[in-house]
Amino acid sequence: MSGWERIMITSSSNLPGIEQQLTQPIETEPQALDELSTLHLAVVETSPEQPTQPIDAKLQEPEELSTLLLAVVAKSPEQQPTQPIETKQETTHEPSTLSLAVAAKLPEQQPTQPMALKHAFQVWRWLLPSLLCVLLIGGVLSGRAALTHWLPAAFSPAQTPFIIPSHHIYTHSSKVDSARQSFMDAMMHKAWAKMWSMLSPDAQQLYQGKQDFVRFEQAKFGKLRFVSYKESPTEQVQPWLDPDTTQVYPVATIQYISLEATAPPGMLTDPSNLALGKGLFHDTLFAMTLNHGKWEVVVAGPADIDAPILVPASPPKVQLLVPIFMYHHVSNAPTHNALDYSLTVTTTDFDAQLSWLQHQGYHSINMTELFDALYYRKALPSHPMILTFDDGYKDAYTDALPTLIAHHYRAVFYIITGMIGRDYMTWDQVRILEQSGMQIASHTVHHVNIGQPPYFTTTQEELMLSKATLEARLGQPIQFFCYPTGEPFHHDTYAEQQLVLADLLNDGYVGATLDPFSFDSAIQNAQTPYQLPRIRVSGGESLDAFSGILNFTLQTGARTLGQA
């Protein structure tokens, strides 16, 4: 990852039962420890009368890192722009300096008071603080109810994240190298059970047990021939956000592993086989944390659930009931016309929708995880769903992202590469989304009908250039696509639709999502990977309407699949 930033925010009471899994600081060689800086994390109070004070969490004192303090601002995203937390050095010597300065004055320079006034001053010097303490205690007792009502309002659900600089240093540790080598050697020998034993508890929770992990890895890689792998130098990052879960760790080690492999003839589609030969599994993220003196794998490089998809030449006949929600804008800002209103879900409503989904037990997955299940039979979590955002508007970063992370939900963002900046996200913001666990996918270059493109572009330019641009900017394979306005499946001919489907396959895309038709569907079919249906979420939609549409869609899909 090229950026040195991580999004870190806490959630309020919306996150029952979700705990930050923290690890101890990592062990490094003595020379590396000298380079470690003190980590300052600020707890920001909303009252302007309360100055922000940094809290030191020194690496030399690991017990102080047992709790990671993250910044929370109780303002809606549009009121509080995203900005870095400023850490300030506490000044602790000013009072004593002032006292010394006063004491240092010569006697003739200090005013002389009469003895009676001095005696009265000494009495009041003790009496006034006592009276103030009594008044303060009485005020606290009488105002307890008001304070109780104020706290929930002060820490409202809509929270803007602060971007906290992550400290990166290159380091070397024989224990880190040994743990990484053991894991990758196990992968090269396809010792899936041994790999499972080296995963952290957080990483293991992404699977439905050991058998699920072994079955998934065998289905995806069992027939491949692993040739070799190489790794980048080890970086120590503090703090670090796990992109698979959005959990934040005080410190982690990361590397980028490049795996070379070949597939037997007939196993993969030609485009997928070509991508494998060109380095599909190059620079995959590998991360470890130290837990009770043991190095554990948190992100598993080419073996991770977020590693690129290999497309089988003969896809299995699998259908899964997974709702994919379709959003555009998320903002509390006023809308100016009917179209903007229909495309804009308020930040308040969006937070309420995520809270409802979380209360109902829904788990967010991304497109890669969906195809892990469709192609390799990986078990999905209970109540899986996918959150998608079209176009890459600026409020996806300022409003949607903080709300997502507050709920520990991940999402997919479809970016129009020719529309960057101004009302849309900048490249830096897109990178921060990707580094925060969000998936980035293509939405063409110019947001045109790729079935009947205008004179200034072509279908191939819209598909290939947007893919290449995103890959160059992010350093990751882009395998998923979204049709602008749903075309060519609304008004174009069947022949034009088939040409677009063939182009997507040949250009290396794995799947694509549709604009909803006259009815919603949540049935995802491995036989039609480029026609994945979604459920539109419209502006002004009440929570009852949101939940009602979802439940009706799922009930209809269950009857269709014979699961009712």
PDB file of C-alpha atoms in Angstrom, residues 10-15 72-77 151-161 347-352 355 402-407:
ATOM      1  CA  THR A  10     -14.868   4.246  16.950  1.00  0.00           C
ATOM      2  CA  SER A  11     -18.492   3.433  16.836  1.00  0.00           C
ATOM      3  CA  SER A  12     -20.974   4.367  19.498  1.00  0.00           C
ATOM      4  CA  SER A  13     -23.598   2.064  20.922  1.00  0.00           C
ATOM      5  CA  ASN A  14     -24.376   0.866  17.411  1.00  0.00           C
ATOM      6  CA  LEU A  15     -21.771  -1.883  17.699  1.00  0.00           C
ATOM      7  CA  VAL A  72     -14.728  10.530  17.499  1.00  0.00           C
ATOM      8  CA  VAL A  73     -16.416  13.781  16.618  1.00  0.00           C
ATOM      9  CA  ALA A  74     -20.102  14.132  17.331  1.00  0.00           C
ATOM     10  CA  LYS A  75     -20.999  16.031  14.221  1.00  0.00           C
ATOM     11  CA  SER A  76     -22.548  14.972  10.972  1.00  0.00           C
ATOM     12  CA  PRO A  77     -20.039  14.351   8.161  1.00  0.00           C
ATOM     13  CA  LEU A 151     -24.080  12.309  26.237  1.00  0.00           C
ATOM     14  CA  PRO A 152     -26.008  10.303  23.584  1.00  0.00           C
ATOM     15  CA  ALA A 153     -26.611  13.469  21.609  1.00  0.00           C
ATOM     16  CA  ALA A 154     -22.977  14.497  21.840  1.00  0.00           C
ATOM     17  CA  PHE A 155     -21.795  11.172  20.435  1.00  0.00           C
ATOM     18  CA  SER A 156     -24.283  10.793  17.612  1.00  0.00           C
ATOM     19  CA  PRO A 157     -24.140   7.850  15.164  1.00  0.00           C
ATOM     20  CA  ALA A 158     -22.995  10.002  12.262  1.00  0.00           C
ATOM     21  CA  GLN A 159     -19.284  10.314  12.971  1.00  0.00           C
ATOM     22  CA  THR A 160     -16.544  11.684  10.795  1.00  0.00           C
ATOM     23  CA  PRO A 161     -13.303   9.693  10.840  1.00  0.00           C
ATOM     24  CA  THR A 347     -26.424  10.143   6.124  1.00  0.00           C
ATOM     25  CA  THR A 348     -28.917   9.803   8.961  1.00  0.00           C
ATOM     26  CA  ASP A 349     -31.036   7.302   7.009  1.00  0.00           C
ATOM     27  CA  PHE A 350     -27.954   5.407   5.866  1.00  0.00           C
ATOM     28  CA  ASP A 351     -26.763   5.008   9.434  1.00  0.00           C
ATOM     29  CA  ALA A 352     -30.238   3.813  10.448  1.00  0.00           C
ATOM     30  CA  SER A 355     -27.922  -0.224  12.276  1.00  0.00           C
ATOM     31  CA  PRO A 402     -17.120   6.837   8.201  1.00  0.00           C
ATOM     32  CA  THR A 403     -20.563   5.340   8.687  1.00  0.00           C
ATOM     33  CA  LEU A 404     -19.461   2.048   7.160  1.00  0.00           C
ATOM     34  CA  ILE A 405     -16.390   1.769   9.357  1.00  0.00           C
ATOM     35  CA  ALA A 406     -18.404   2.706  12.445  1.00  0.00           C
ATOM     36  CA  HIS A 407     -20.440  -0.454  11.780  1.00  0.00           C
TER      37      HIS A 407
END
